[in-house]
mmCIF file of C-alpha atoms and ligand atoms in Angstrom:
data_model
loop_
_atom_site.group_PDB
_atom_site.id
_atom_site.type_symbol
_atom_site.label_atom_id
_atom_site.label_comp_id
_atom_site.label_asym_id
_atom_site.label_seq_id
_atom_site.Cartn_x
_atom_site.Cartn_y
_atom_site.Cartn_z
ATOM 1 C CA MET A 1 -33.279 -91.369 -8.381
ATOM 2 C CA THR A 2 -33.222 -90.365 -12.055
ATOM 3 C CA ASP A 3 -33.399 -86.575 -11.604
ATOM 4 C CA GLU A 4 -30.219 -85.317 -13.298
ATOM 5 C CA THR A 5 -30.177 -82.130 -11.236
ATOM 6 C CA LYS A 6 -29.498 -84.231 -8.117
ATOM 7 C CA TYR A 7 -26.367 -86.097 -9.211
ATOM 8 C CA THR A 8 -23.255 -85.784 -11.355
ATOM 9 C CA ARG A 9 -21.619 -88.275 -13.713
ATOM 10 C CA GLN A 10 -18.019 -88.977 -12.720
ATOM 11 C CA THR A 11 -15.378 -91.165 -14.344
ATOM 12 C CA VAL A 12 -13.395 -93.997 -12.786
ATOM 13 C CA THR A 13 -9.678 -93.221 -13.007
ATOM 14 C CA SER A 14 -8.191 -96.239 -11.202
ATOM 15 C CA VAL A 15 -9.127 -99.489 -9.517
ATOM 16 C CA HIS A 16 -7.163 -101.327 -6.830
ATOM 17 C CA THR A 17 -7.862 -104.903 -5.771
ATOM 18 C CA TRP A 18 -7.037 -105.588 -2.116
ATOM 19 C CA VAL A 19 -8.497 -109.098 -1.878
ATOM 20 C CA PRO A 20 -9.698 -110.691 -5.137
ATOM 21 C CA ASP A 21 -13.499 -111.030 -5.258
ATOM 22 C CA LYS A 22 -13.859 -109.437 -1.819
ATOM 23 C CA LEU A 23 -12.240 -106.025 -1.382
ATOM 24 C CA PHE A 24 -11.357 -103.261 -3.827
ATOM 25 C CA SER A 25 -11.067 -99.497 -4.015
ATOM 26 C CA LEU A 26 -11.836 -97.020 -6.755
ATOM 27 C CA ARG A 27 -10.760 -93.500 -7.524
ATOM 28 C CA VAL A 28 -13.099 -91.325 -9.559
ATOM 29 C CA THR A 29 -13.086 -87.758 -10.796
ATOM 30 C CA ARG A 30 -14.662 -85.238 -8.444
ATOM 31 C CA ASP A 31 -17.129 -82.490 -9.223
ATOM 32 C CA ARG A 32 -15.613 -79.228 -7.922
ATOM 33 C CA ALA A 33 -18.896 -78.315 -6.261
ATOM 34 C CA PHE A 34 -18.986 -81.556 -4.236
ATOM 35 C CA GLU A 35 -17.789 -80.494 -0.768
ATOM 36 C CA PHE A 36 -17.859 -82.754 2.279
ATOM 37 C CA LEU A 37 -16.460 -83.225 5.763
ATOM 38 C CA PRO A 38 -14.015 -86.045 6.585
ATOM 39 C CA GLY A 39 -16.100 -89.011 7.771
ATOM 40 C CA GLN A 40 -19.131 -88.248 5.609
ATOM 41 C CA PHE A 41 -20.537 -90.515 2.926
ATOM 42 C CA ALA A 42 -21.762 -90.112 -0.634
ATOM 43 C CA ARG A 43 -24.700 -91.746 -2.338
ATOM 44 C CA VAL A 44 -23.179 -93.528 -5.296
ATOM 45 C CA GLY A 45 -25.226 -94.643 -8.305
ATOM 46 C CA LEU A 46 -25.064 -97.103 -11.202
ATOM 47 C CA PRO A 47 -27.528 -98.072 -13.934
ATOM 48 C CA GLY A 48 -29.505 -101.266 -13.350
ATOM 49 C CA SER A 49 -28.976 -104.400 -15.460
ATOM 50 C CA GLU A 50 -32.175 -103.716 -17.434
ATOM 51 C CA ALA A 51 -30.549 -100.612 -19.036
ATOM 52 C CA PRO A 52 -26.775 -100.723 -18.429
ATOM 53 C CA ASP A 53 -26.179 -97.617 -20.524
ATOM 54 C CA GLY A 54 -29.140 -95.757 -19.039
ATOM 55 C CA PRO A 55 -29.377 -93.397 -16.080
ATOM 56 C CA PRO A 56 -28.424 -94.565 -12.582
ATOM 57 C CA THR A 57 -31.235 -96.407 -10.819
ATOM 58 C CA LEU A 58 -29.299 -98.264 -8.091
ATOM 59 C CA TRP A 59 -27.919 -96.188 -5.230
ATOM 60 C CA ARG A 60 -25.793 -97.129 -2.213
ATOM 61 C CA ALA A 61 -24.067 -95.227 0.587
ATOM 62 C CA TYR A 62 -20.254 -95.136 0.473
ATOM 63 C CA SER A 63 -17.998 -93.340 2.934
ATOM 64 C CA MET A 64 -15.364 -91.202 1.312
ATOM 65 C CA VAL A 65 -11.832 -92.566 1.781
ATOM 66 C CA SER A 66 -10.372 -89.456 0.196
ATOM 67 C CA ALA A 67 -9.899 -86.279 2.203
ATOM 68 C CA PRO A 68 -11.798 -83.106 1.255
ATOM 69 C CA GLY A 69 -8.559 -81.595 -0.078
ATOM 70 C CA GLU A 70 -8.008 -84.280 -2.747
ATOM 71 C CA ASN A 71 -8.937 -83.696 -6.387
ATOM 72 C CA ALA A 72 -10.388 -87.187 -6.746
ATOM 73 C CA LEU A 73 -12.929 -89.160 -4.719
ATOM 74 C CA GLU A 74 -11.912 -92.564 -3.414
ATOM 75 C CA PHE A 75 -14.155 -95.372 -2.182
ATOM 76 C CA TYR A 76 -13.269 -98.699 -0.565
ATOM 77 C CA SER A 77 -15.737 -101.528 -1.037
ATOM 78 C CA ILE A 78 -16.681 -105.041 -0.127
ATOM 79 C CA VAL A 79 -18.066 -107.392 -2.761
ATOM 80 C CA VAL A 80 -21.254 -108.975 -1.430
ATOM 81 C CA PRO A 81 -21.598 -111.872 -3.924
ATOM 82 C CA GLU A 82 -25.407 -111.879 -3.800
ATOM 83 C CA GLY A 83 -25.663 -108.070 -3.578
ATOM 84 C CA GLU A 84 -27.218 -105.985 -6.328
ATOM 85 C CA PHE A 85 -24.744 -103.122 -6.279
ATOM 86 C CA SER A 86 -21.272 -104.120 -5.105
ATOM 87 C CA PRO A 87 -20.536 -106.879 -7.706
ATOM 88 C CA ARG A 88 -21.490 -104.372 -10.401
ATOM 89 C CA MET A 89 -19.279 -101.688 -8.876
ATOM 90 C CA ALA A 90 -16.427 -104.228 -8.685
ATOM 91 C CA ARG A 91 -16.597 -104.693 -12.474
ATOM 92 C CA LEU A 92 -15.961 -101.000 -13.201
ATOM 93 C CA ALA A 93 -12.762 -100.120 -15.064
ATOM 94 C CA PRO A 94 -10.995 -96.815 -15.786
ATOM 95 C CA GLY A 95 -13.149 -94.712 -18.119
ATOM 96 C CA ASP A 96 -16.457 -96.100 -16.815
ATOM 97 C CA ALA A 97 -19.090 -93.861 -15.255
ATOM 98 C CA LEU A 98 -19.977 -93.679 -11.561
ATOM 99 C CA TYR A 99 -22.750 -91.317 -10.498
ATOM 100 C CA ILE A 100 -22.509 -89.264 -7.300
ATOM 101 C CA ASP A 101 -25.421 -87.567 -5.527
ATOM 102 C CA LYS A 102 -24.622 -83.860 -5.157
ATOM 103 C CA THR A 103 -25.369 -83.897 -1.406
ATOM 104 C CA PRO A 104 -22.924 -85.452 1.076
ATOM 105 C CA PHE A 105 -24.445 -87.099 4.166
ATOM 106 C CA GLY A 106 -23.545 -88.318 7.627
ATOM 107 C CA PHE A 107 -22.529 -87.325 11.116
ATOM 108 C CA LEU A 108 -19.434 -89.458 11.732
ATOM 109 C CA THR A 109 -17.440 -86.251 11.858
ATOM 110 C CA LEU A 110 -15.102 -84.693 14.382
ATOM 111 C CA GLU A 111 -17.341 -81.698 15.064
ATOM 112 C CA ARG A 112 -19.468 -84.064 17.103
ATOM 113 C CA PHE A 113 -16.777 -83.894 19.781
ATOM 114 C CA ALA A 114 -15.155 -81.246 21.932
ATOM 115 C CA PRO A 115 -11.453 -81.055 21.014
ATOM 116 C CA GLY A 116 -8.756 -82.701 23.153
ATOM 117 C CA GLY A 117 -8.202 -86.052 24.854
ATOM 118 C CA ASP A 118 -7.760 -89.286 22.922
ATOM 119 C CA LEU A 119 -9.625 -90.168 19.725
ATOM 120 C CA TRP A 120 -10.469 -93.865 19.330
ATOM 121 C CA LEU A 121 -11.464 -94.928 15.811
ATOM 122 C CA LEU A 122 -12.913 -98.445 15.908
ATOM 123 C CA ALA A 123 -13.809 -100.155 12.611
ATOM 124 C CA SER A 124 -14.807 -103.588 11.448
ATOM 125 C CA GLY A 125 -14.144 -104.499 7.807
ATOM 126 C CA THR A 126 -14.828 -101.694 5.316
ATOM 127 C CA GLY A 127 -15.837 -99.417 8.208
ATOM 128 C CA LEU A 128 -12.221 -98.278 7.899
ATOM 129 C CA SER A 129 -13.193 -96.083 4.909
ATOM 130 C CA ALA A 130 -14.523 -93.158 6.890
ATOM 131 C CA TYR A 131 -11.453 -93.030 9.137
ATOM 132 C CA LEU A 132 -9.074 -92.835 6.196
ATOM 133 C CA SER A 133 -10.723 -89.593 5.113
ATOM 134 C CA ILE A 134 -10.380 -88.275 8.660
ATOM 135 C CA LEU A 135 -6.712 -89.339 8.892
ATOM 136 C CA ARG A 136 -5.812 -87.994 5.446
ATOM 137 C CA ASP A 137 -7.110 -84.576 6.512
ATOM 138 C CA GLU A 138 -4.733 -82.217 8.327
ATOM 139 C CA SER A 139 -7.110 -81.060 11.051
ATOM 140 C CA VAL A 140 -7.231 -84.299 13.039
ATOM 141 C CA TRP A 141 -3.492 -84.199 13.719
ATOM 142 C CA GLN A 142 -3.782 -81.000 15.725
ATOM 143 C CA SER A 143 -6.681 -81.882 17.970
ATOM 144 C CA TYR A 144 -5.919 -84.976 20.091
ATOM 145 C CA GLU A 145 -3.267 -86.374 22.422
ATOM 146 C CA ARG A 146 -3.468 -89.843 20.859
ATOM 147 C CA ILE A 147 -5.344 -91.253 17.905
ATOM 148 C CA ILE A 148 -5.983 -94.971 18.309
ATOM 149 C CA LEU A 149 -7.107 -96.664 15.090
ATOM 150 C CA VAL A 150 -8.429 -100.201 15.569
ATOM 151 C CA HIS A 151 -9.198 -102.213 12.436
ATOM 152 C CA GLY A 152 -10.964 -105.516 13.053
ATOM 153 C CA VAL A 153 -11.001 -107.975 10.140
ATOM 154 C CA ARG A 154 -11.270 -111.699 9.565
ATOM 155 C CA THR A 155 -7.789 -112.253 8.067
ATOM 156 C CA ALA A 156 -4.515 -110.344 7.662
ATOM 157 C CA ALA A 157 -5.062 -109.991 3.900
ATOM 158 C CA GLU A 158 -8.073 -107.783 4.689
ATOM 159 C CA LEU A 159 -5.943 -105.175 6.468
ATOM 160 C CA ALA A 160 -6.322 -102.814 3.524
ATOM 161 C CA TYR A 161 -4.429 -99.495 3.544
ATOM 162 C CA ARG A 162 -2.087 -100.921 6.184
ATOM 163 C CA ALA A 163 1.085 -99.511 4.602
ATOM 164 C CA GLU A 164 -0.480 -96.059 4.214
ATOM 165 C CA ILE A 165 -1.625 -96.053 7.833
ATOM 166 C CA GLU A 166 1.760 -97.191 9.133
ATOM 167 C CA ALA A 167 3.456 -94.479 7.070
ATOM 168 C CA MET A 168 1.271 -91.842 8.757
ATOM 169 C CA ARG A 169 3.366 -92.287 11.892
ATOM 170 C CA GLY A 170 6.176 -90.565 10.011
ATOM 171 C CA ARG A 171 4.167 -87.434 9.206
ATOM 172 C CA PRO A 172 4.219 -84.302 11.438
ATOM 173 C CA GLY A 173 2.206 -85.160 14.555
ATOM 174 C CA GLY A 174 2.109 -88.805 13.436
ATOM 175 C CA ALA A 175 3.795 -90.150 16.564
ATOM 176 C CA GLN A 176 0.446 -89.788 18.339
ATOM 177 C CA LEU A 177 -1.066 -92.509 16.106
ATOM 178 C CA VAL A 178 -1.514 -95.995 17.550
ATOM 179 C CA TYR A 179 -2.586 -98.503 14.880
ATOM 180 C CA LEU A 180 -4.041 -101.784 16.108
ATOM 181 C CA PRO A 181 -4.803 -104.303 13.348
ATOM 182 C CA ILE A 182 -6.911 -107.095 14.820
ATOM 183 C CA ALA A 183 -7.831 -110.353 13.043
ATOM 184 C CA THR A 184 -10.413 -112.872 14.220
ATOM 185 C CA ARG A 185 -9.766 -115.855 11.954
ATOM 186 C CA GLU A 186 -5.978 -115.796 11.786
ATOM 187 C CA THR A 187 -3.274 -115.052 14.349
ATOM 188 C CA LEU A 188 -1.287 -111.863 13.723
ATOM 189 C CA PRO A 189 2.170 -111.727 15.335
ATOM 190 C CA GLY A 190 1.996 -110.093 18.770
ATOM 191 C CA MET A 191 -1.752 -109.495 18.596
ATOM 192 C CA PRO A 192 -4.636 -111.306 20.246
ATOM 193 C CA ARG A 193 -6.974 -113.212 17.938
ATOM 194 C CA ALA A 194 -10.248 -111.685 19.111
ATOM 195 C CA ARG A 195 -13.169 -109.460 18.240
ATOM 196 C CA ILE A 196 -12.934 -105.756 19.025
ATOM 197 C CA THR A 197 -15.843 -106.115 21.437
ATOM 198 C CA THR A 198 -14.070 -108.868 23.396
ATOM 199 C CA LEU A 199 -11.036 -106.612 23.654
ATOM 200 C CA ILE A 200 -13.155 -103.697 24.913
ATOM 201 C CA ALA A 201 -14.733 -105.951 27.536
ATOM 202 C CA ASP A 202 -11.532 -107.579 28.803
ATOM 203 C CA GLY A 203 -9.351 -104.464 28.713
ATOM 204 C CA GLY A 204 -7.156 -105.894 25.933
ATOM 205 C CA LEU A 205 -7.635 -102.876 23.693
ATOM 206 C CA GLU A 206 -6.529 -100.492 26.437
ATOM 207 C CA ARG A 207 -3.473 -102.610 27.179
ATOM 208 C CA LEU A 208 -2.498 -102.725 23.514
ATOM 209 C CA ALA A 209 -2.997 -98.966 23.116
ATOM 210 C CA GLY A 210 -1.366 -98.095 26.438
ATOM 211 C CA ARG A 211 -4.296 -95.712 27.103
ATOM 212 C CA THR A 212 -7.506 -95.989 29.084
ATOM 213 C CA LEU A 213 -10.970 -95.704 27.606
ATOM 214 C CA ASP A 214 -11.941 -92.957 30.008
ATOM 215 C CA ALA A 215 -15.286 -91.304 29.200
ATOM 216 C CA GLU A 216 -14.070 -88.053 30.782
ATOM 217 C CA THR A 217 -11.441 -87.515 28.112
ATOM 218 C CA ALA A 218 -11.709 -90.088 25.302
ATOM 219 C CA LYS A 219 -13.881 -89.776 22.196
ATOM 220 C CA VAL A 220 -14.923 -92.910 20.337
ATOM 221 C CA MET A 221 -16.112 -93.499 16.787
ATOM 222 C CA LEU A 222 -17.617 -96.837 15.752
ATOM 223 C CA CYS A 223 -18.113 -97.827 12.130
ATOM 224 C CA GLY A 224 -19.012 -100.997 10.243
ATOM 225 C CA ASN A 225 -20.944 -104.149 11.096
ATOM 226 C CA PRO A 226 -24.200 -103.291 12.918
ATOM 227 C CA ALA A 227 -23.897 -106.272 15.287
ATOM 228 C CA MET A 228 -20.409 -105.119 16.312
ATOM 229 C CA LEU A 229 -21.744 -101.586 16.769
ATOM 230 C CA ALA A 230 -24.642 -102.740 18.928
ATOM 231 C CA ASP A 231 -22.371 -104.804 21.191
ATOM 232 C CA ALA A 232 -19.724 -102.070 21.399
ATOM 233 C CA ARG A 233 -22.321 -99.363 22.134
ATOM 234 C CA LYS A 234 -23.592 -101.379 25.064
ATOM 235 C CA LEU A 235 -20.091 -101.955 26.468
ATOM 236 C CA LEU A 236 -19.114 -98.311 26.004
ATOM 237 C CA GLY A 237 -22.459 -97.035 27.277
ATOM 238 C CA ASP A 238 -21.838 -98.925 30.523
ATOM 239 C CA ARG A 239 -18.582 -96.977 30.799
ATOM 240 C CA GLY A 240 -20.238 -93.591 30.338
ATOM 241 C CA PHE A 241 -19.859 -93.028 26.591
ATOM 242 C CA LYS A 242 -22.830 -91.501 24.849
ATOM 243 C CA PRO A 243 -23.667 -89.655 21.632
ATOM 244 C CA GLY A 244 -24.138 -85.900 21.786
ATOM 245 C CA ARG A 245 -27.545 -84.395 21.215
ATOM 246 C CA ARG A 246 -29.120 -81.038 20.486
ATOM 247 C CA GLY A 247 -25.797 -79.311 19.976
ATOM 248 C CA ILE A 248 -24.239 -80.740 23.166
ATOM 249 C CA PRO A 249 -21.070 -82.596 22.141
ATOM 250 C CA GLY A 250 -20.934 -86.258 23.150
ATOM 251 C CA ASN A 251 -18.067 -88.716 23.278
ATOM 252 C CA LEU A 252 -19.481 -91.419 20.984
ATOM 253 C CA ALA A 253 -20.341 -91.305 17.251
ATOM 254 C CA VAL A 254 -21.579 -94.305 15.318
ATOM 255 C CA GLU A 255 -22.118 -95.264 11.654
ATOM 256 C CA ASN A 256 -23.962 -98.452 10.695
ATOM 257 C CA TYR A 257 -23.056 -99.871 7.271
ATOM 258 C CA TRP A 258 -26.112 -102.096 6.856
HETATM 259 C C1 FAD B 301 -23.579 -94.737 5.779
HETATM 260 C C2 FAD B 301 -23.061 -95.939 5.017
HETATM 261 C C3 FAD B 301 -21.775 -95.939 4.518
HETATM 262 C C4 FAD B 301 -21.303 -97.062 3.831
HETATM 263 N N1 FAD B 301 -20.015 -97.064 3.380
HETATM 264 C C5 FAD B 301 -19.524 -98.190 2.795
HETATM 265 C C6 FAD B 301 -18.152 -98.256 2.391
HETATM 266 O O1 FAD B 301 -17.378 -97.279 2.514
HETATM 267 N N2 FAD B 301 -17.708 -99.405 1.844
HETATM 268 C C7 FAD B 301 -18.533 -100.494 1.670
HETATM 269 O O2 FAD B 301 -18.079 -101.535 1.177
HETATM 270 N N3 FAD B 301 -19.811 -100.438 2.034
HETATM 271 C C8 FAD B 301 -20.334 -99.317 2.565
HETATM 272 N N4 FAD B 301 -21.640 -99.279 2.924
HETATM 273 C C9 FAD B 301 -22.502 -100.416 2.516
HETATM 274 C C10 FAD B 301 -22.959 -100.196 1.063
HETATM 275 O O3 FAD B 301 -23.899 -99.131 1.044
HETATM 276 C C11 FAD B 301 -23.637 -101.442 0.456
HETATM 277 O O4 FAD B 301 -24.488 -102.048 1.374
HETATM 278 C C12 FAD B 301 -22.639 -102.459 -0.013
HETATM 279 O O5 FAD B 301 -21.890 -101.934 -1.085
HETATM 280 C C13 FAD B 301 -23.303 -103.726 -0.553
HETATM 281 O O6 FAD B 301 -24.224 -103.381 -1.572
HETATM 282 P P1 FAD B 301 -25.021 -104.552 -2.316
HETATM 283 O O7 FAD B 301 -26.153 -103.984 -3.086
HETATM 284 O O8 FAD B 301 -24.059 -105.388 -3.085
HETATM 285 O O9 FAD B 301 -25.619 -105.402 -1.126
HETATM 286 P P2 FAD B 301 -26.746 -104.911 -0.125
HETATM 287 O O10 FAD B 301 -28.050 -105.469 -0.589
HETATM 288 O O11 FAD B 301 -26.674 -103.450 0.108
HETATM 289 O O12 FAD B 301 -26.298 -105.650 1.201
HETATM 290 C C14 FAD B 301 -26.513 -107.075 1.362
HETATM 291 C C15 FAD B 301 -25.859 -107.559 2.643
HETATM 292 O O13 FAD B 301 -24.446 -107.518 2.492
HETATM 293 C C16 FAD B 301 -23.822 -107.279 3.742
HETATM 294 N N5 FAD B 301 -23.018 -106.048 3.617
HETATM 295 C C17 FAD B 301 -23.398 -104.848 3.060
HETATM 296 N N6 FAD B 301 -22.380 -103.962 3.115
HETATM 297 C C18 FAD B 301 -21.342 -104.604 3.704
HETATM 298 C C19 FAD B 301 -20.024 -104.221 4.034
HETATM 299 N N7 FAD B 301 -19.577 -102.978 3.751
HETATM 300 N N8 FAD B 301 -19.231 -105.120 4.634
HETATM 301 C C20 FAD B 301 -19.674 -106.385 4.915
HETATM 302 N N9 FAD B 301 -20.913 -106.819 4.626
HETATM 303 C C21 FAD B 301 -21.739 -105.935 4.031
HETATM 304 C C22 FAD B 301 -24.959 -107.131 4.757
HETATM 305 O O14 FAD B 301 -25.196 -108.399 5.344
HETATM 306 C C23 FAD B 301 -26.117 -106.715 3.890
HETATM 307 O O15 FAD B 301 -27.363 -107.036 4.474
HETATM 308 C C24 FAD B 301 -22.148 -98.184 3.611
HETATM 309 C C25 FAD B 301 -23.451 -98.151 4.084
HETATM 310 C C26 FAD B 301 -23.911 -97.062 4.800
HETATM 311 C C27 FAD B 301 -25.338 -97.054 5.310
HETATM 312 N N1 NAP B 302 -14.689 -115.544 1.652
HETATM 313 C C1 NAP B 302 -15.327 -114.573 2.238
HETATM 314 O O1 NAP B 302 -15.285 -114.440 3.465
HETATM 315 C C2 NAP B 302 -16.068 -113.587 1.379
HETATM 316 C C3 NAP B 302 -15.769 -113.458 0.028
HETATM 317 C C4 NAP B 302 -16.405 -112.455 -0.708
HETATM 318 C C5 NAP B 302 -17.315 -111.643 -0.091
HETATM 319 N N2 NAP B 302 -17.641 -111.816 1.210
HETATM 320 C C6 NAP B 302 -18.606 -110.920 1.813
HETATM 321 O O2 NAP B 302 -18.003 -110.307 2.907
HETATM 322 C C7 NAP B 302 -18.972 -110.149 3.930
HETATM 323 C C8 NAP B 302 -18.253 -110.079 5.269
HETATM 324 O O3 NAP B 302 -17.383 -108.965 5.205
HETATM 325 P P1 NAP B 302 -16.340 -108.657 6.353
HETATM 326 O O4 NAP B 302 -15.560 -109.893 6.710
HETATM 327 O O5 NAP B 302 -15.594 -107.444 5.950
HETATM 328 O O6 NAP B 302 -17.311 -108.203 7.527
HETATM 329 P P2 NAP B 302 -17.715 -108.786 8.932
HETATM 330 O O7 NAP B 302 -18.392 -110.104 8.825
HETATM 331 O O8 NAP B 302 -18.444 -107.677 9.568
HETATM 332 O O9 NAP B 302 -16.327 -109.073 9.689
HETATM 333 C C9 NAP B 302 -15.372 -108.068 9.972
HETATM 334 C C10 NAP B 302 -14.860 -108.249 11.379
HETATM 335 O O10 NAP B 302 -15.915 -107.908 12.292
HETATM 336 C C11 NAP B 302 -16.054 -108.949 13.249
HETATM 337 N N3 NAP B 302 -17.410 -109.018 13.784
HETATM 338 C C12 NAP B 302 -18.512 -109.516 13.188
HETATM 339 N N4 NAP B 302 -19.578 -109.421 14.019
HETATM 340 C C13 NAP B 302 -19.121 -108.863 15.158
HETATM 341 C C14 NAP B 302 -19.716 -108.530 16.407
HETATM 342 N N5 NAP B 302 -21.022 -108.741 16.653
HETATM 343 N N6 NAP B 302 -18.952 -107.993 17.367
HETATM 344 C C15 NAP B 302 -17.645 -107.777 17.152
HETATM 345 N N7 NAP B 302 -17.016 -108.071 16.002
HETATM 346 C C16 NAP B 302 -17.743 -108.614 15.021
HETATM 347 C C17 NAP B 302 -15.654 -110.200 12.503
HETATM 348 O O11 NAP B 302 -15.318 -111.199 13.430
HETATM 349 P P3 NAP B 302 -15.677 -112.756 13.176
HETATM 350 O O12 NAP B 302 -14.637 -113.285 12.259
HETATM 351 O O13 NAP B 302 -15.612 -113.331 14.578
HETATM 352 O O14 NAP B 302 -17.062 -112.820 12.608
HETATM 353 C C18 NAP B 302 -14.473 -109.701 11.677
HETATM 354 O O15 NAP B 302 -13.302 -109.682 12.456
HETATM 355 C C19 NAP B 302 -19.891 -111.346 3.790
HETATM 356 O O16 NAP B 302 -21.182 -110.982 4.212
HETATM 357 C C20 NAP B 302 -19.846 -111.625 2.304
HETATM 358 O O17 NAP B 302 -20.950 -110.997 1.681
HETATM 359 C C21 NAP B 302 -17.008 -112.776 1.963
#
């Protein structure tokens, strides 16, 4: 996309490294006209290596971490060493340009669900991004009995935003938040070392949360690794969870990252 009417040029204001050479986040200026719903994603652009100072020619989807009420946009990213986009994005520094498509996209948003019951937010890896935008927004804290955030990662170091999430329990309505950090390649104190899908299948997630995954009342979001999503969709489908369609709210919403 090189049509300048379709995107804006924004400026990186800060960079945070969570895990060197693997995980980082960026904050960039935000065009006032860029409005979005928590859980949506932006198309983010950079120039290709053939013309590094030219217009953006490489585009990737990135969920907003920032809430709609923030002045800046924030993104949280993996570095795929052989990828075309993410290593380039990881080299950005304050003052550099990042291009943002004017249209926000995506349906991993709370309007997919009827209000009430428990909200389960299940993420693998950087799939956490979309949920941070949802949790940083006020509206979610008024709509559910419990919010259960499950973040599945390989190692404890990859539990990005952990301190921010834990601090949310201290905010008004925050006592309803249950945060379950789950690692698969390291043992976290008091937590099983297992994939999210294993813990759905064996009831471990429900025991840890102290809530049941009841399709009558619970709403589930899934975000991240497509293999995890496929396995989790099957397990949850067997328990009566399904996406809404044609304006009828469902109790399952899913976002594939690749
Ligand atoms: C709707 C949507 C939202 C997204 N939001 C985010 C986000 O908030 N943060 C983010 O880091 N990525 C996100 N992605 C993925 C992102 O668009 C890119 O794929 C990623 O930045 C890698 O780009 P790349 O060109 O370096 O590699 P690509 O050529 O795009 O991908 C190469 C391979 O890397 C692996 N891969 C890609 N993305 C990831 C990832 N996030 N975690 C682990 N492995 C991955 C896959 O095996 C993929 O086939 C999102 C994708 C979609 C479709
Ligand atoms: N040293 C590194 O690891 C390194 C360094 C730099 C960049 N990278 C990049 O990082 C990418 C991986 O990123 P990531 O670790 O955030 O993502 P990931 O491979 O999707 O792993 C995130 C979590 O999801 C789990 N998972 C994977 N497949 C699943 C499934 N089918 N069902 C349930 N859970 C599943 C993983 O468990 P398991 O542990 O059991 O797979 C892990 O706990 C690599 O592709 C590489 O490009 C890796």
